[in-house]
XYZ file of C-alpha atoms in Angstrom:
632
model
C 0.000 0.000 0.000
C 2.801 2.390 0.892
C 4.589 1.697 -2.399
C 1.378 2.150 -4.399
C 0.776 5.542 -2.789
C 4.351 6.618 -3.496
C 4.073 5.560 -7.139
C 0.589 6.828 -7.950
C -0.389 9.238 -5.160
C -2.787 8.924 -2.228
C -5.797 10.401 -4.016
C -5.531 8.116 -7.040
C -5.291 4.990 -4.877
C -8.172 6.160 -2.661
C -10.369 6.876 -5.693
C -9.529 3.524 -7.302
C -10.458 1.715 -4.093
C -13.726 3.670 -3.806
C -14.590 2.740 -7.396
C -13.690 -0.896 -6.623
C -10.985 -0.740 -9.298
C -8.265 -1.600 -6.801
C -8.528 -4.350 -4.221
C -7.310 -4.078 -0.639
C -5.795 -7.181 0.924
C -3.349 -8.225 3.611
C -0.079 -10.005 2.856
C 2.099 -11.266 5.722
C 0.423 -8.829 8.058
C 0.986 -5.827 5.772
C -1.883 -3.806 4.313
C -1.544 -4.118 0.545
C -3.426 -3.184 -2.603
C -3.758 -4.866 -5.988
C -3.725 -2.130 -8.641
C -4.165 -2.506 -12.388
C -1.824 -0.274 -14.442
C -4.717 0.205 -16.885
C -6.876 1.706 -14.173
C -4.068 3.916 -12.937
C -3.562 5.057 -16.521
C -7.238 5.920 -16.792
C -6.929 8.058 -13.659
C -3.686 9.696 -14.737
C -3.980 13.457 -15.242
C -7.713 13.248 -14.584
C -7.577 15.781 -11.760
C -8.978 13.352 -9.196
C -10.723 15.173 -6.388
C -10.763 18.618 -7.979
C -11.509 17.810 -11.605
C -13.394 20.006 -14.004
C -16.331 18.846 -16.085
C -14.081 18.312 -19.124
C -11.617 16.256 -17.081
C -14.480 14.143 -15.708
C -15.652 13.486 -19.255
C -12.106 12.506 -20.211
C -11.936 10.020 -17.339
C -15.359 8.741 -18.315
C -14.238 8.142 -21.910
C -11.172 6.253 -20.746
C -13.248 3.978 -18.508
C -15.716 3.410 -21.356
C -12.835 2.390 -23.641
C -11.651 -0.073 -21.017
C -15.171 -1.467 -20.624
C -15.527 -1.985 -24.370
C -12.196 -3.811 -24.347
C -13.549 -6.206 -21.718
C -11.744 -4.928 -18.607
C -13.629 -4.630 -15.271
C -14.386 -1.028 -14.385
C -16.289 -1.373 -11.113
C -19.901 -0.798 -10.098
C -19.834 2.976 -9.876
C -18.386 3.437 -13.353
C -20.720 0.776 -14.813
C -23.807 2.528 -13.446
C -22.545 5.847 -14.765
C -21.980 4.402 -18.251
C -25.419 2.789 -18.203
C -27.017 6.150 -17.414
C -25.246 7.670 -20.404
C -26.496 4.879 -22.666
C -30.081 5.640 -21.623
C -29.660 9.408 -22.025
C -28.278 9.001 -25.549
C -31.512 7.315 -26.674
C -29.916 5.340 -29.516
C -30.699 1.758 -30.503
C -29.052 -0.676 -28.120
C -26.475 -3.252 -29.169
C -25.831 -6.541 -27.356
C -22.958 -5.164 -25.254
C -25.037 -2.211 -24.053
C -27.909 -4.520 -23.083
C -25.508 -6.535 -20.936
C -24.170 -3.306 -19.416
C -27.670 -2.166 -18.433
C -28.418 -5.586 -16.926
C -25.206 -5.460 -14.898
C -26.018 -1.929 -13.726
C -29.552 -3.007 -12.732
C -28.083 -5.835 -10.664
C -25.722 -3.414 -8.893
C -28.516 -0.918 -8.228
C -30.733 -3.641 -6.761
C -27.920 -4.779 -4.511
C -27.310 -1.206 -3.405
C -31.014 -0.824 -2.572
C -32.094 1.450 -5.460
C -34.836 -0.516 -7.278
C -36.401 2.555 -8.913
C -33.428 3.308 -11.167
C -32.909 -0.414 -11.729
C -36.503 -0.641 -12.990
C -35.886 2.218 -15.451
C -32.917 0.356 -16.930
C -34.862 -2.903 -17.079
C -37.776 -1.236 -18.879
C -35.348 0.226 -21.408
C -34.093 -3.216 -22.475
C -37.288 -5.265 -22.021
C -37.854 -5.782 -25.757
C -34.189 -6.520 -26.468
C -33.844 -9.566 -24.187
C -36.737 -11.782 -25.319
C -34.772 -13.612 -28.027
C -31.825 -14.444 -25.748
C -32.791 -16.949 -22.968
C -29.799 -16.279 -20.634
C -30.357 -12.509 -20.863
C -34.091 -13.029 -20.427
C -33.557 -14.907 -17.167
C -31.186 -12.221 -15.913
C -33.819 -9.617 -16.804
C -36.532 -11.596 -14.976
C -34.247 -12.098 -11.973
C -33.501 -8.388 -11.616
C -37.133 -7.441 -12.270
C -38.187 -9.899 -9.562
C -35.608 -8.456 -7.183
C -36.702 -4.861 -7.873
C -40.358 -5.717 -7.195
C -39.526 -7.462 -3.960
C -37.428 -4.528 -2.758
C -40.385 -2.240 -3.462
C -42.655 -4.530 -1.448
C -44.648 -5.590 -4.513
C -44.930 -9.282 -3.593
C -48.024 -9.803 -5.743
C -46.195 -8.447 -8.781
C -43.200 -10.645 -7.949
C -45.371 -13.778 -7.775
C -46.977 -12.847 -11.098
C -43.525 -12.464 -12.672
C -42.458 -15.854 -11.287
C -45.557 -17.394 -12.877
C -44.588 -15.870 -16.231
C -41.109 -17.366 -15.954
C -42.557 -20.779 -15.135
C -44.843 -20.656 -18.183
C -41.972 -20.463 -20.673
C -39.844 -22.731 -18.382
C -36.054 -22.565 -18.451
C -35.849 -23.603 -22.101
C -32.883 -25.900 -21.558
C -30.925 -23.436 -19.422
C -31.846 -24.833 -15.990
C -28.204 -25.458 -15.074
C -26.984 -21.965 -15.995
C -25.932 -19.879 -12.950
C -28.452 -17.102 -13.702
C -31.302 -19.594 -14.004
C -30.257 -21.318 -10.764
C -30.168 -17.975 -9.003
C -33.642 -17.174 -10.354
C -34.928 -20.526 -9.030
C -33.583 -19.857 -5.530
C -34.813 -16.262 -5.363
C -38.247 -17.311 -6.652
C -38.392 -20.154 -4.136
C -37.470 -17.815 -1.293
C -40.058 -15.248 -2.449
C -42.789 -17.914 -2.364
C -41.627 -19.409 0.946
C -43.438 -16.785 3.011
C -46.804 -17.798 1.640
C -49.033 -20.247 3.549
C -47.656 -22.867 1.187
C -45.945 -22.791 -2.209
C -48.567 -22.766 -5.004
C -49.104 -26.022 -6.854
C -47.912 -24.552 -10.157
C -44.531 -23.833 -8.544
C -44.084 -27.268 -6.949
C -45.213 -28.935 -10.208
C -42.648 -26.894 -12.125
C -39.856 -27.958 -9.752
C -40.850 -31.617 -9.839
C -41.607 -31.924 -13.551
C -39.135 -29.528 -15.180
C -36.226 -28.925 -12.806
C -35.954 -32.160 -10.827
C -35.362 -34.525 -13.794
C -32.116 -32.725 -14.655
C -30.558 -33.348 -11.201
C -32.711 -35.564 -8.936
C -33.313 -33.958 -5.544
C -33.019 -30.348 -6.767
C -36.696 -29.612 -6.050
C -36.357 -30.443 -2.350
C -32.981 -28.691 -2.132
C -34.448 -25.418 -3.419
C -37.547 -25.712 -1.236
C -35.674 -26.646 1.952
C -32.933 -24.072 1.356
C -35.469 -21.287 0.933
C -37.683 -22.462 3.790
C -40.731 -23.914 2.043
C -40.467 -27.525 3.254
C -38.467 -29.743 5.585
C -35.159 -31.125 4.344
C -35.241 -34.651 2.933
C -31.696 -35.783 3.512
C -31.939 -38.491 0.845
C -32.793 -35.840 -1.794
C -29.887 -33.650 -0.711
C -27.588 -36.657 -0.940
C -28.901 -37.334 -4.470
C -27.841 -33.830 -5.497
C -24.365 -34.415 -4.050
C -24.040 -37.798 -5.762
C -25.124 -36.652 -9.226
C -22.259 -36.005 -11.698
C -24.471 -33.382 -13.434
C -24.768 -31.161 -10.366
C -23.370 -27.628 -10.942
C -20.926 -26.407 -8.298
C -23.354 -23.774 -7.010
C -25.976 -26.476 -6.332
C -23.353 -28.681 -4.712
C -22.384 -25.880 -2.300
C -26.040 -25.185 -1.503
C -26.558 -28.897 -0.826
C -23.545 -29.035 1.501
C -24.765 -25.923 3.367
C -28.179 -27.553 3.781
C -26.534 -30.796 4.922
C -24.515 -28.897 7.566
C -27.679 -27.309 8.872
C -29.482 -30.661 8.875
C -26.729 -32.416 10.856
C -26.558 -29.555 13.360
C -30.323 -29.665 13.931
C -30.261 -33.441 14.341
C -27.297 -33.395 16.767
C -24.983 -35.416 14.501
C -21.388 -34.351 15.082
C -19.893 -36.871 12.643
C -22.181 -35.830 9.800
C -21.506 -32.146 10.455
C -17.734 -32.657 10.367
C -17.984 -34.644 7.127
C -20.185 -32.032 5.396
C -17.946 -29.156 6.517
C -14.793 -30.881 5.268
C -16.414 -31.681 1.911
C -17.521 -28.066 1.456
C -14.131 -26.629 2.385
C -12.407 -29.030 -0.016
C -14.774 -27.954 -2.801
C -14.179 -24.255 -2.136
C -10.421 -24.872 -2.112
C -10.699 -26.629 -5.460
C -12.783 -23.828 -6.955
C -10.576 -20.996 -5.733
C -7.076 -22.468 -6.110
C -7.089 -25.424 -8.492
C -9.347 -23.995 -11.180
C -8.096 -20.913 -12.977
C -11.392 -19.380 -14.120
C -13.246 -16.890 -11.941
C -16.379 -17.970 -10.110
C -19.709 -16.707 -11.376
C -21.731 -14.547 -9.000
C -24.170 -17.212 -7.842
C -21.481 -19.826 -7.165
C -19.591 -17.209 -5.156
C -22.770 -16.433 -3.201
C -23.276 -20.108 -2.389
C -19.628 -20.404 -1.339
C -20.110 -17.391 0.956
C -23.312 -18.833 2.402
C -21.687 -22.222 3.020
C -18.617 -20.657 4.661
C -20.695 -18.550 7.048
C -23.174 -21.326 7.810
C -20.506 -23.929 8.485
C -18.516 -21.470 10.617
C -21.489 -20.736 12.880
C -22.413 -24.417 13.020
C -18.884 -25.359 14.059
C -18.796 -22.674 16.746
C -22.045 -23.933 18.245
C -21.024 -27.569 17.969
C -17.544 -27.006 19.411
C -15.824 -28.337 16.274
C -12.683 -26.700 14.792
C -13.314 -23.647 16.917
C -9.880 -22.072 16.305
C -10.385 -21.852 12.558
C -14.020 -20.813 12.992
C -13.142 -17.982 15.356
C -10.343 -16.889 13.049
C -12.865 -16.760 10.206
C -15.201 -14.631 12.316
C -12.469 -12.148 13.201
C -11.351 -11.861 9.589
C -14.937 -11.245 8.521
C -15.271 -8.560 11.162
C -12.019 -6.928 10.080
C -13.121 -6.994 6.448
C -16.525 -5.592 7.352
C -14.913 -2.697 9.235
C -12.723 -1.820 6.246
C -15.257 -2.490 3.488
C -16.468 0.268 1.196
C -20.084 1.399 1.305
C -20.823 -0.553 -1.872
C -20.430 -4.018 -0.373
C -20.100 -3.410 3.343
C -23.714 -4.311 4.203
C -23.255 -8.009 3.495
C -20.028 -8.196 5.443
C -21.488 -6.168 8.307
C -24.494 -8.486 8.555
C -22.209 -11.515 8.450
C -19.879 -10.189 11.132
C -22.780 -9.244 13.419
C -24.316 -12.701 13.048
C -21.048 -14.539 13.784
C -20.006 -12.258 16.651
C -23.446 -12.714 18.189
C -22.860 -16.459 18.308
C -19.440 -15.992 19.930
C -20.877 -13.665 22.558
C -23.781 -15.993 23.263
C -21.380 -18.884 23.929
C -19.462 -16.685 26.364
C -22.634 -15.715 28.199
C -22.650 -12.097 26.995
C -26.373 -12.039 26.279
C -26.520 -8.223 26.272
C -23.866 -8.055 23.549
C -25.386 -10.945 21.605
C -28.785 -9.236 21.595
C -27.268 -6.033 20.238
C -25.418 -8.023 17.565
C -28.683 -9.590 16.385
C -30.344 -6.177 16.315
C -27.463 -4.956 14.139
C -27.794 -8.067 11.980
C -31.521 -7.465 11.444
C -30.900 -3.801 10.627
C -28.112 -4.461 8.132
C -29.722 -7.185 6.007
C -29.896 -5.702 2.545
C -33.206 -6.280 0.716
C -31.342 -7.801 -2.220
C -29.459 -10.500 -0.318
C -28.941 -13.024 -3.096
C -30.678 -16.391 -3.186
C -31.929 -16.445 0.395
C -32.693 -12.765 1.002
C -36.464 -12.911 0.968
C -36.882 -15.904 3.204
C -34.287 -14.496 5.589
C -35.810 -11.035 5.597
C -39.269 -12.463 6.279
C -37.790 -14.558 9.081
C -36.309 -11.486 10.744
C -39.536 -9.493 10.355
C -41.610 -12.340 11.765
C -39.174 -12.739 14.644
C -39.391 -9.019 15.492
C -43.208 -9.178 15.440
C -43.428 -12.419 17.426
C -44.928 -12.871 20.886
C -41.993 -14.911 22.151
C -40.944 -14.528 25.816
C -38.538 -11.716 26.624
C -35.114 -12.111 28.130
C -33.709 -9.283 30.169
C -30.770 -7.329 28.798
C -29.183 -6.362 32.112
C -29.665 -6.518 35.848
C -30.957 -2.952 36.019
C -34.157 -2.832 38.025
C -35.293 0.172 36.014
C -35.799 -1.864 32.847
C -39.187 -3.391 32.261
C -40.090 -6.546 30.369
C -40.946 -4.494 27.284
C -37.291 -3.440 27.093
C -36.085 -7.015 26.861
C -35.125 -8.904 23.731
C -36.517 -12.035 22.090
C -33.082 -13.596 21.851
C -34.152 -17.223 22.125
C -36.871 -17.028 19.482
C -34.790 -14.920 17.118
C -31.676 -17.050 17.218
C -33.717 -20.237 16.855
C -35.366 -18.770 13.759
C -32.024 -17.853 12.211
C -30.469 -21.230 12.980
C -33.383 -23.079 11.455
C -33.029 -21.110 8.254
C -35.121 -18.854 6.021
C -38.884 -19.176 6.236
C -38.704 -20.674 9.738
C -41.999 -20.894 11.631
C -41.998 -22.498 15.111
C -40.727 -26.063 15.422
C -42.659 -28.550 17.503
C -39.768 -28.748 19.950
C -36.411 -27.002 20.200
C -33.562 -29.553 19.915
C -31.922 -30.620 23.164
C -28.535 -29.190 22.250
C -30.044 -25.791 21.448
C -31.954 -25.650 24.720
C -28.700 -26.546 26.486
C -26.810 -23.702 24.779
C -29.457 -21.138 25.740
C -29.760 -22.380 29.309
C -25.980 -22.360 29.699
C -25.764 -18.805 28.329
C -28.413 -17.598 30.761
C -26.525 -19.271 33.628
C -23.278 -17.527 32.591
C -25.131 -14.216 32.303
C -26.597 -14.607 35.800
C -30.198 -14.685 34.610
C -30.718 -18.058 36.304
C -28.758 -19.950 38.951
C -26.757 -23.101 38.346
C -29.341 -25.113 40.287
C -32.186 -23.774 38.155
C -30.236 -24.455 34.979
C -29.395 -27.992 36.072
C -32.998 -28.765 36.991
C -34.258 -27.586 33.598
C -31.789 -29.881 31.821
C -31.885 -32.867 34.191
C -34.315 -34.961 32.147
C -32.802 -34.241 28.723
C -31.208 -37.087 26.735
C -27.476 -37.276 25.996
C -25.985 -34.834 23.458
C -23.632 -35.772 20.634
C -22.277 -32.292 19.808
C -19.074 -31.600 21.828
C -19.851 -27.947 22.635
C -23.334 -28.348 24.138
C -22.162 -31.539 25.891
C -19.386 -29.577 27.615
C -21.871 -26.830 28.529
C -24.109 -29.361 30.277
C -21.132 -30.755 32.213
C -20.355 -27.218 33.376
C -23.910 -26.634 34.576
C -23.948 -29.939 36.495
C -20.573 -29.255 38.146
C -21.580 -25.710 39.128
C -24.879 -26.895 40.609
C -23.036 -29.452 42.762
C -20.278 -26.988 43.806
C -17.794 -29.695 42.844
C -14.384 -28.055 42.244
C -12.812 -31.116 40.605
C -15.757 -31.462 38.224
C -15.568 -27.722 37.504
C -11.851 -27.978 36.709
C -12.542 -30.888 34.368
C -15.489 -29.050 32.767
C -13.329 -25.967 32.264
C -10.752 -27.952 30.355
C -13.493 -29.521 28.241
C -15.012 -26.113 27.551
C -11.620 -24.722 26.561
C -11.077 -27.632 24.190
C -14.363 -26.960 22.331
C -13.809 -23.202 22.165
C -16.318 -22.027 24.817
C -13.621 -19.870 26.354
C -15.850 -17.480 28.314
C -17.485 -20.450 30.000
C -14.066 -22.030 30.660
C -12.922 -18.843 32.439
C -16.071 -19.002 34.551
C -15.464 -22.675 35.448
C -11.769 -22.205 36.346
C -12.550 -19.145 38.477
C -15.267 -20.959 40.441
C -13.087 -24.078 40.824
C -10.224 -22.034 42.290
C -12.568 -20.280 44.708
C -14.014 -23.603 45.935
C -10.547 -25.169 46.326
C -9.435 -22.183 48.414
C -12.571 -22.418 50.555
C -11.753 -26.080 51.210
C -8.102 -25.192 52.034
C -6.813 -27.244 49.089
C -4.085 -24.806 48.079
C -2.310 -27.182 45.672
C -5.481 -27.802 43.668
C -6.327 -24.080 43.829
C -2.922 -23.346 42.303
C -3.640 -25.794 39.468
C -6.965 -24.082 38.768
C -5.273 -20.678 38.961
C -2.588 -21.696 36.479
C -5.256 -22.953 34.089
C -7.126 -19.655 34.493
C -4.037 -17.514 33.864
C -3.056 -19.526 30.789
C -6.555 -19.176 29.349
C -6.673 -15.438 30.106
C -3.366 -15.015 28.267
C -4.703 -17.029 25.323
C -7.970 -15.048 25.296
C -6.107 -11.730 25.082
C -4.585 -12.788 21.749
C -6.198 -13.272 18.358
C -6.687 -16.916 17.365
C -4.076 -18.455 15.121
C -4.796 -20.470 12.008
C -4.611 -24.132 13.076
C -3.139 -24.991 9.667
C -0.432 -22.369 9.022
C 1.780 -22.514 5.976
C 5.347 -23.728 6.356
C 6.838 -20.346 5.505
C 4.517 -18.278 7.705
C 6.538 -15.491 9.340
C 6.807 -15.327 13.091
C 4.490 -12.788 14.674
C 6.540 -10.019 16.250
C 5.852 -8.887 19.775
C 4.053 -5.549 19.679
C 5.510 -3.306 22.338
C 3.918 -0.125 21.028
C 2.285 2.201 23.548
C -1.443 2.229 24.173
C -3.762 4.665 22.411
C -6.091 6.713 24.576
C -9.321 8.151 23.169
C -11.751 10.358 24.984
C -15.181 8.914 25.632
C -16.658 11.201 22.954
C -13.968 10.262 20.409
C -14.657 6.587 21.031
C -18.370 7.194 20.544
C -17.765 9.029 17.259
C -15.446 6.258 16.014
C -18.084 3.623 16.693
C -20.619 5.573 14.642
C -18.059 5.967 11.851
C -17.696 2.173 11.901
C -21.463 1.875 11.447
C -21.147 3.854 8.213
C -22.702 7.150 9.414
C -21.656 10.428 7.811
C -20.525 13.441 9.859
C -23.948 15.020 9.427
C -25.709 11.870 10.643
C -23.325 11.614 13.598
C -23.960 15.243 14.509
C -27.702 14.572 14.507
C -27.308 11.401 16.559
C -25.068 13.000 19.221
C -26.599 16.502 19.043
C -23.277 18.099 18.126
C -22.257 20.543 15.441
C -20.838 19.092 12.237
C -17.609 21.036 12.835
C -17.230 19.394 16.266
C -17.761 15.946 14.758
C -15.169 16.666 12.064
C -12.707 17.694 14.780
C -13.300 14.445 16.686
C -12.835 12.394 13.515
C -9.551 14.140 12.676
C -8.185 13.809 16.218
C -9.187 10.149 16.394
C -7.593 9.429 13.011
C -4.331 10.997 14.163
C -4.301 9.015 17.422
C -5.175 5.728 15.731
C -2.758 6.229 12.838
C -5.560 5.937 10.278
C -4.693 7.394 6.872
C -8.349 7.637 5.823
C -11.711 7.821 7.524
C -12.550 4.293 6.312
C -9.402 2.993 8.099
C -10.661 4.036 11.555
C -12.658 0.836 12.288
C -9.797 -1.402 11.134
C -7.238 0.407 13.308
C -9.598 0.259 16.306
C -10.047 -3.470 15.788
C -6.273 -4.077 15.642
C -5.633 -2.012 18.767
C -8.481 -3.692 20.633
C -7.177 -7.175 19.806
C -3.716 -6.106 20.974
C -5.147 -4.651 24.197
C -3.726 -1.223 23.346
C -6.825 0.967 23.308
C -8.555 2.603 26.237
C -10.914 5.478 26.882
C -10.800 8.389 29.327
C -14.145 9.039 30.959
C -15.444 12.564 31.243
C -15.146 13.881 34.796
C -18.434 13.978 36.712
C -19.583 17.306 38.025
């Protein structure tokens, strides 16, 4: 990054990153950037930042030349070129039709269905003789209607697509994406209409047996039939996107049915497939396959965290997602932000931080973009139904001033999200899930160990390592058995429930001291200190490369922010502008700007967008603290 700025200038690199024409990444711990010389050339002498109208037109022409030559130019430039095509009013050629379709997709994803609809109307007549383009047009039209809340119009459009069927293109990525989005859009109905289920069974299913149930179970319409999902995985005709969706569904199925072996097998198969797609094969993934890879990675990560399987790698994945979300541009940050909030909520729940987990799920619900690909509509309906539900409240803190109406439906909401899009209310929550929630409430102090143990006393045995360790902890705490607590703490540490392990070691040491067993108390204390030291560090990849550099010891001084500066930085991380922050905190815009500048200088952030990333690094290193305002 430093070299790129020296070669091309700060403003050029910043503008390229904003336009998504340069990609930020990290290599051996160093912030780096992949820059195309073509894109730098297009920016050269364009007067970036203070350009005139003529210079802007010159830059625009250069980007258009690159686009015509087949080079990627980023979402912002693509939308701008598409607007120019419409304003010119000339007859459209094939390349311009594809440009308008791509721009409509970007606008839908960015939450602007009105302009997307204008572009789609412009090319409606031009796509009817080209089946792949027609399905892309129908997909984006369906998405735009759903974003606008026109569900009836969306269902009507799905019916039109079913009437002319897929015309032999059922295995194309765009058609597959249309099938999943349509299935998710219909999942919120009382039941999928017969014409839709007939279409899946008679037209889609014969190509790859089991696809009908995969689409329906993935989008929340029906229960998963594991034999159908296995048929999809076994078929040599299954596209990679379908295979990833099937593995994600299989992970969810094995988690719900408390099958640790099956979950491990499905996770390993999915990771091997993603490795093959991203490293062995040279061609780039299409958008829908990438979406399914993303969905599998997030789903399997959360499943492994809950199950207590490969927790080191899962936690590392969560932290990387959070870091990426903090540094993401506004164009794609919503998906990463939602992902990070969802994963961090799970981590906090396992550590008994129910207050923090509840806030994470609120952030998750608020950041779900309407155009979340493939599963967006089922997931969005799930969140809305969860927020409107009459589920019991759980308190957020011990404050006596808070009433029940200020609580949070954590149990019902998390259950809905774990059971997938379109979730209603299952007949009975699985034993392992009830154990996780009861254990979290015990750690949070909502219920006592005795109450928790009594509620779980009649439950059958659990196969998943994480929930099994949580139950052992509850039993040991209820009996005030220090040896059992020490053993439970080690088991909890092994499965990655580190907050619970700290709790168990602390209680074991206290009980040993009360019984004047100083030698055993020292053992518990050593285990506690070792875990506290491990908890203060970021997790390491359990499978490092042979030439991975040693991590240097960071002896840099701590960074101190005022309470107001810390508050402003957190709002910057949420994506708020200075004006929005000033309205939120009732400050002048000039004061907010001053806080942002001072915070950037203290944190060593070169740009405003770097503030969250620098805060995250300092927090993980234990080098950030806040000075409270003096009370009067």
